[in-house]
Short mmCIF file of C-alpha atoms in Angstrom, two decimals:
data_model
loop_
_atom_site.label_atom_id
_atom_site.label_comp_id
_atom_site.label_asym_id
_atom_site.label_seq_id
_atom_site.Cartn_x
_atom_site.Cartn_y
_atom_site.Cartn_z
CA ASP A 1 0.43 -9.49 10.06
CA ALA A 2 0.81 -6.59 12.53
CA GLY A 3 -2.43 -7.59 14.26
CA ILE A 4 -4.75 -5.99 11.71
CA THR A 5 -8.17 -7.40 10.91
CA GLN A 6 -10.79 -6.07 8.53
CA SER A 7 -14.50 -6.78 8.47
CA PRO A 8 -16.39 -7.75 6.51
CA ARG A 9 -13.98 -9.47 4.14
CA HIS A 10 -16.52 -9.52 1.33
CA LYS A 11 -19.64 -7.46 0.79
CA VAL A 12 -22.19 -7.01 -1.96
CA THR A 13 -24.48 -4.03 -1.71
CA GLU A 14 -26.78 -1.93 -3.83
CA THR A 15 -26.29 1.57 -5.17
CA GLY A 16 -27.45 4.22 -2.72
CA THR A 17 -27.06 2.21 0.46
CA PRO A 18 -24.61 3.20 3.21
CA VAL A 19 -21.77 0.81 3.92
CA THR A 20 -19.33 0.74 6.84
CA LEU A 21 -16.04 -1.13 6.79
CA ARG A 22 -14.12 -1.77 9.97
CA CYS A 23 -10.40 -1.95 10.62
CA HIS A 24 -9.22 -3.28 13.97
CA GLN A 25 -5.66 -3.34 15.29
CA THR A 26 -4.33 -4.90 18.47
CA GLU A 27 -0.97 -3.11 18.87
CA ASN A 28 -1.95 0.47 19.78
CA HIS A 29 -0.48 2.14 16.70
CA ARG A 30 -1.26 5.83 16.42
CA TYR A 31 -1.47 6.09 12.62
CA MET A 32 -4.06 4.25 10.54
CA TYR A 33 -4.95 4.51 6.86
CA TRP A 34 -7.64 3.47 4.40
CA TYR A 35 -6.73 2.74 0.78
CA ARG A 36 -8.59 1.49 -2.23
CA GLN A 37 -6.96 -0.67 -4.91
CA ASP A 38 -8.16 -0.70 -8.49
CA PRO A 39 -6.59 -2.10 -11.66
CA GLY A 40 -4.22 0.41 -13.23
CA HIS A 41 -4.18 2.68 -10.17
CA GLY A 42 -2.22 0.84 -7.51
CA LEU A 43 -3.16 1.83 -3.98
CA ARG A 44 -4.76 5.23 -3.43
CA LEU A 45 -5.20 6.85 -0.04
CA ILE A 46 -8.79 7.62 0.98
CA HIS A 47 -8.46 8.91 4.56
CA TYR A 48 -5.99 8.60 7.38
CA SER A 49 -5.91 9.07 11.13
CA TYR A 50 -3.12 10.30 13.39
CA GLY A 51 -4.93 9.71 16.67
CA VAL A 52 -8.31 9.24 18.28
CA LYS A 53 -10.76 11.67 16.66
CA ASP A 54 -7.91 13.05 14.46
CA THR A 55 -8.50 12.29 10.80
CA ASP A 56 -7.80 13.88 7.44
CA LYS A 57 -8.52 13.39 3.77
CA GLY A 58 -6.37 11.56 1.29
CA GLU A 59 -6.20 11.60 -2.47
CA VAL A 60 -9.63 10.06 -3.20
CA SER A 61 -11.86 11.03 -0.26
CA ASP A 62 -15.04 12.12 -2.07
CA GLY A 63 -17.98 9.95 -1.06
CA TYR A 64 -16.20 8.54 1.99
CA SER A 65 -16.09 9.46 5.65
CA VAL A 66 -14.16 7.97 8.55
CA SER A 67 -14.32 7.84 12.30
CA ARG A 68 -11.91 6.84 15.02
CA SER A 69 -13.37 6.86 18.51
CA LYS A 70 -10.89 4.30 19.89
CA THR A 71 -7.23 3.72 19.13
CA GLU A 72 -7.89 0.21 17.91
CA ASP A 73 -10.75 0.87 15.48
CA PHE A 74 -10.86 2.92 12.28
CA LEU A 75 -14.16 2.91 10.41
CA LEU A 76 -14.68 3.78 6.75
CA THR A 77 -18.20 4.72 5.65
CA LEU A 78 -19.50 4.99 2.12
CA GLU A 79 -22.34 7.39 2.69
CA SER A 80 -24.31 6.39 -0.40
CA ALA A 81 -22.53 3.64 -2.30
CA THR A 82 -22.00 4.01 -6.06
CA SER A 83 -20.77 1.49 -8.62
CA SER A 84 -17.52 3.47 -8.93
CA GLN A 85 -16.78 2.51 -5.32
CA THR A 86 -16.59 -1.16 -6.25
CA SER A 87 -13.04 -1.93 -5.20
CA VAL A 88 -10.77 -3.71 -2.77
CA TYR A 89 -10.27 -1.71 0.41
CA PHE A 90 -7.16 -2.04 2.55
CA CYS A 91 -6.49 -0.74 5.99
CA ALA A 92 -2.93 -0.08 7.13
CA ILE A 93 -1.10 0.96 10.27
CA LYS A 94 2.23 2.77 10.58
CA THR A 95 4.82 1.57 12.98
CA GLY A 96 7.18 3.87 14.78
CA GLY A 97 10.86 3.56 15.50
CA PRO A 98 13.80 3.78 13.11
CA GLN A 99 11.96 2.02 10.30
CA GLU A 100 8.63 3.74 10.01
CA THR A 101 6.51 2.05 7.43
CA GLN A 102 3.05 0.70 6.84
CA TYR A 103 1.64 -2.77 7.31
CA PHE A 104 -1.57 -3.81 5.66
CA GLY A 105 -4.65 -5.77 6.58
CA PRO A 106 -6.10 -8.57 4.44
CA GLY A 107 -8.54 -6.33 2.56
CA THR A 108 -12.29 -6.09 2.01
CA ARG A 109 -13.76 -6.83 -1.42
CA LEU A 110 -16.76 -4.58 -2.03
CA LEU A 111 -19.15 -4.94 -4.96
CA VAL A 112 -21.73 -2.22 -5.49
CA LEU A 113 -24.53 -3.29 -7.84
CA GLN B 1 1.52 12.93 -14.78
CA LYS B 2 1.58 10.64 -11.76
CA GLU B 3 4.05 11.33 -8.97
CA VAL B 4 5.25 7.72 -9.14
CA GLU B 5 5.43 5.77 -12.39
CA GLN B 6 5.79 2.00 -12.52
CA ASP B 7 5.56 -0.23 -15.57
CA PRO B 8 2.62 -2.55 -14.91
CA GLY B 9 4.03 -5.35 -17.05
CA PRO B 10 3.06 -8.10 -17.01
CA LEU B 11 6.56 -9.52 -16.76
CA SER B 12 7.13 -13.23 -17.36
CA VAL B 13 10.53 -14.85 -16.72
CA PRO B 14 11.90 -18.39 -16.42
CA GLU B 15 12.88 -19.80 -13.05
CA GLY B 16 16.41 -18.77 -12.09
CA ALA B 17 16.36 -15.49 -14.02
CA ILE B 18 17.37 -12.14 -12.58
CA VAL B 19 14.39 -9.82 -12.40
CA SER B 20 14.62 -6.04 -12.46
CA LEU B 21 11.68 -3.93 -11.36
CA ASN B 22 11.75 -0.15 -11.52
CA CYS B 23 9.94 3.01 -10.54
CA THR B 24 10.53 6.64 -11.35
CA TYR B 25 9.22 9.57 -9.36
CA SER B 26 8.95 13.32 -9.64
CA ASN B 27 8.74 14.54 -6.02
CA SER B 28 12.23 15.39 -4.78
CA ALA B 29 10.93 15.42 -1.18
CA PHE B 30 10.63 11.63 -1.12
CA GLN B 31 13.15 10.19 1.32
CA TYR B 32 11.75 6.77 2.28
CA PHE B 33 11.44 4.08 -0.37
CA MET B 34 9.74 0.74 -0.04
CA TRP B 35 8.88 -2.32 -2.06
CA TYR B 36 5.81 -4.33 -1.27
CA ARG B 37 4.90 -7.78 -2.58
CA GLN B 38 1.26 -8.69 -3.02
CA TYR B 39 0.05 -12.19 -3.72
CA SER B 40 -3.29 -12.64 -5.42
CA ARG B 41 -6.24 -11.74 -3.18
CA LYS B 42 -3.94 -10.82 -0.27
CA GLY B 43 -2.80 -7.57 1.33
CA PRO B 44 0.56 -6.03 0.38
CA GLU B 45 3.48 -7.16 2.53
CA LEU B 46 6.63 -5.13 3.08
CA LEU B 47 9.60 -6.58 1.23
CA MET B 48 12.32 -3.94 1.33
CA TYR B 49 12.78 -0.56 3.03
CA THR B 50 15.42 2.02 2.17
CA TYR B 51 16.10 5.48 3.48
CA SER B 52 17.60 8.01 1.05
CA SER B 53 20.07 6.82 -1.59
CA GLY B 54 22.06 3.63 -1.77
CA ASN B 55 21.68 -0.11 -1.92
CA LYS B 56 20.18 -2.61 0.47
CA GLU B 57 20.41 -6.37 0.17
CA ASP B 58 18.28 -9.03 1.84
CA GLY B 59 18.84 -12.56 0.62
CA ARG B 60 17.91 -12.76 -3.06
CA PHE B 61 16.52 -9.22 -3.06
CA THR B 62 18.43 -5.97 -3.62
CA ALA B 63 16.87 -2.51 -3.51
CA GLN B 64 18.61 0.46 -5.10
CA VAL B 65 17.77 4.12 -4.82
CA ASP B 66 19.24 6.80 -7.09
CA LYS B 67 17.86 10.09 -5.88
CA SER B 68 19.77 12.12 -8.45
CA SER B 69 17.86 10.34 -11.20
CA LYS B 70 14.67 9.90 -9.15
CA TYR B 71 14.79 6.19 -9.90
CA ILE B 72 14.45 3.13 -7.69
CA SER B 73 14.93 -0.53 -8.52
CA LEU B 74 14.32 -3.94 -7.03
CA PHE B 75 16.42 -6.88 -8.21
CA ILE B 76 15.46 -10.47 -7.58
CA ARG B 77 18.21 -13.04 -8.09
CA ASP B 78 17.58 -16.72 -8.81
CA SER B 79 13.86 -16.05 -9.19
CA GLN B 80 11.47 -18.77 -8.04
CA PRO B 81 7.85 -19.56 -8.96
CA SER B 82 6.96 -18.46 -5.42
CA ASP B 83 8.12 -14.94 -6.38
CA SER B 84 5.14 -14.67 -8.74
CA ALA B 85 3.16 -11.72 -7.40
CA THR B 86 2.49 -8.04 -7.93
CA TYR B 87 5.33 -5.78 -6.77
CA LEU B 88 4.48 -2.27 -5.67
CA CYS B 89 6.93 0.53 -5.07
CA ALA B 90 6.01 3.13 -2.47
CA MET B 91 7.64 6.26 -1.15
CA SER B 92 7.13 9.07 1.33
CA PRO B 93 8.71 12.35 2.37
CA ALA B 94 10.53 12.76 5.65
CA GLY B 95 9.14 14.92 8.39
CA GLY B 96 6.17 14.90 10.73
CA THR B 97 3.84 16.86 8.45
CA SER B 98 3.71 13.99 5.97
CA TYR B 99 1.93 11.78 8.55
CA GLY B 100 3.69 8.82 7.01
CA LYS B 101 1.52 8.97 3.91
CA LEU B 102 2.75 6.74 1.11
CA THR B 103 2.51 7.29 -2.63
CA PHE B 104 2.39 4.04 -4.58
CA GLY B 105 3.26 3.01 -8.09
CA GLN B 106 0.59 1.04 -9.88
CA GLY B 107 2.37 -2.27 -9.42
CA THR B 108 4.17 -4.71 -11.72
CA ILE B 109 2.72 -8.18 -12.20
CA LEU B 110 5.51 -10.78 -12.23
CA THR B 111 5.19 -14.42 -13.21
CA VAL B 112 8.11 -16.82 -12.79
CA HIS B 113 7.48 -20.02 -14.70
CA PRO B 114 9.23 -23.34 -13.92
#
């Protein structure tokens, strides 16, 4: 499972409230990613990080911010949650070496009422 | 038009059948091609990884990449009920400026019935 944990695993919140999701990895990987998964859309990249304090936007970044103050933690914040942000959120890390690819965490199910 | 197109199915086959899953793409810069399997309410897990064109086999699974046609396939031989899952294709360009970002197809839901 590449040592990736996500918290919380499930969350119900109300429109307009801020929400922070946490991704934690234990293997010191440099690259980390946040995706959302919705029916009919597959996985879409929200934000990614290529090092401590180095982050950039993905395909669907509006309404989201991220922070990475330590190698092991990558936080995703919904600044003011909306119903359209109801989704399953996955964190991923990228390994190095000859086969560079991404491994995913177990996901966080978020419901915004 | 999406960069990566994948038929969402659903696809239902009998146990023992050969399954063919496919994706097409439009970005000629893609060099790395992956297939992920995702069981219900779980995270995607890497199934196959291929660089550039060609075939790769791993047990009952074979991945094919045809860059000239911008078409990738995953074949599952002797399919089992435990293969029932959503299969996602993913791809990325080579080079450091891509930051390893993946572009995914929307996933194909496969059910293998006994």
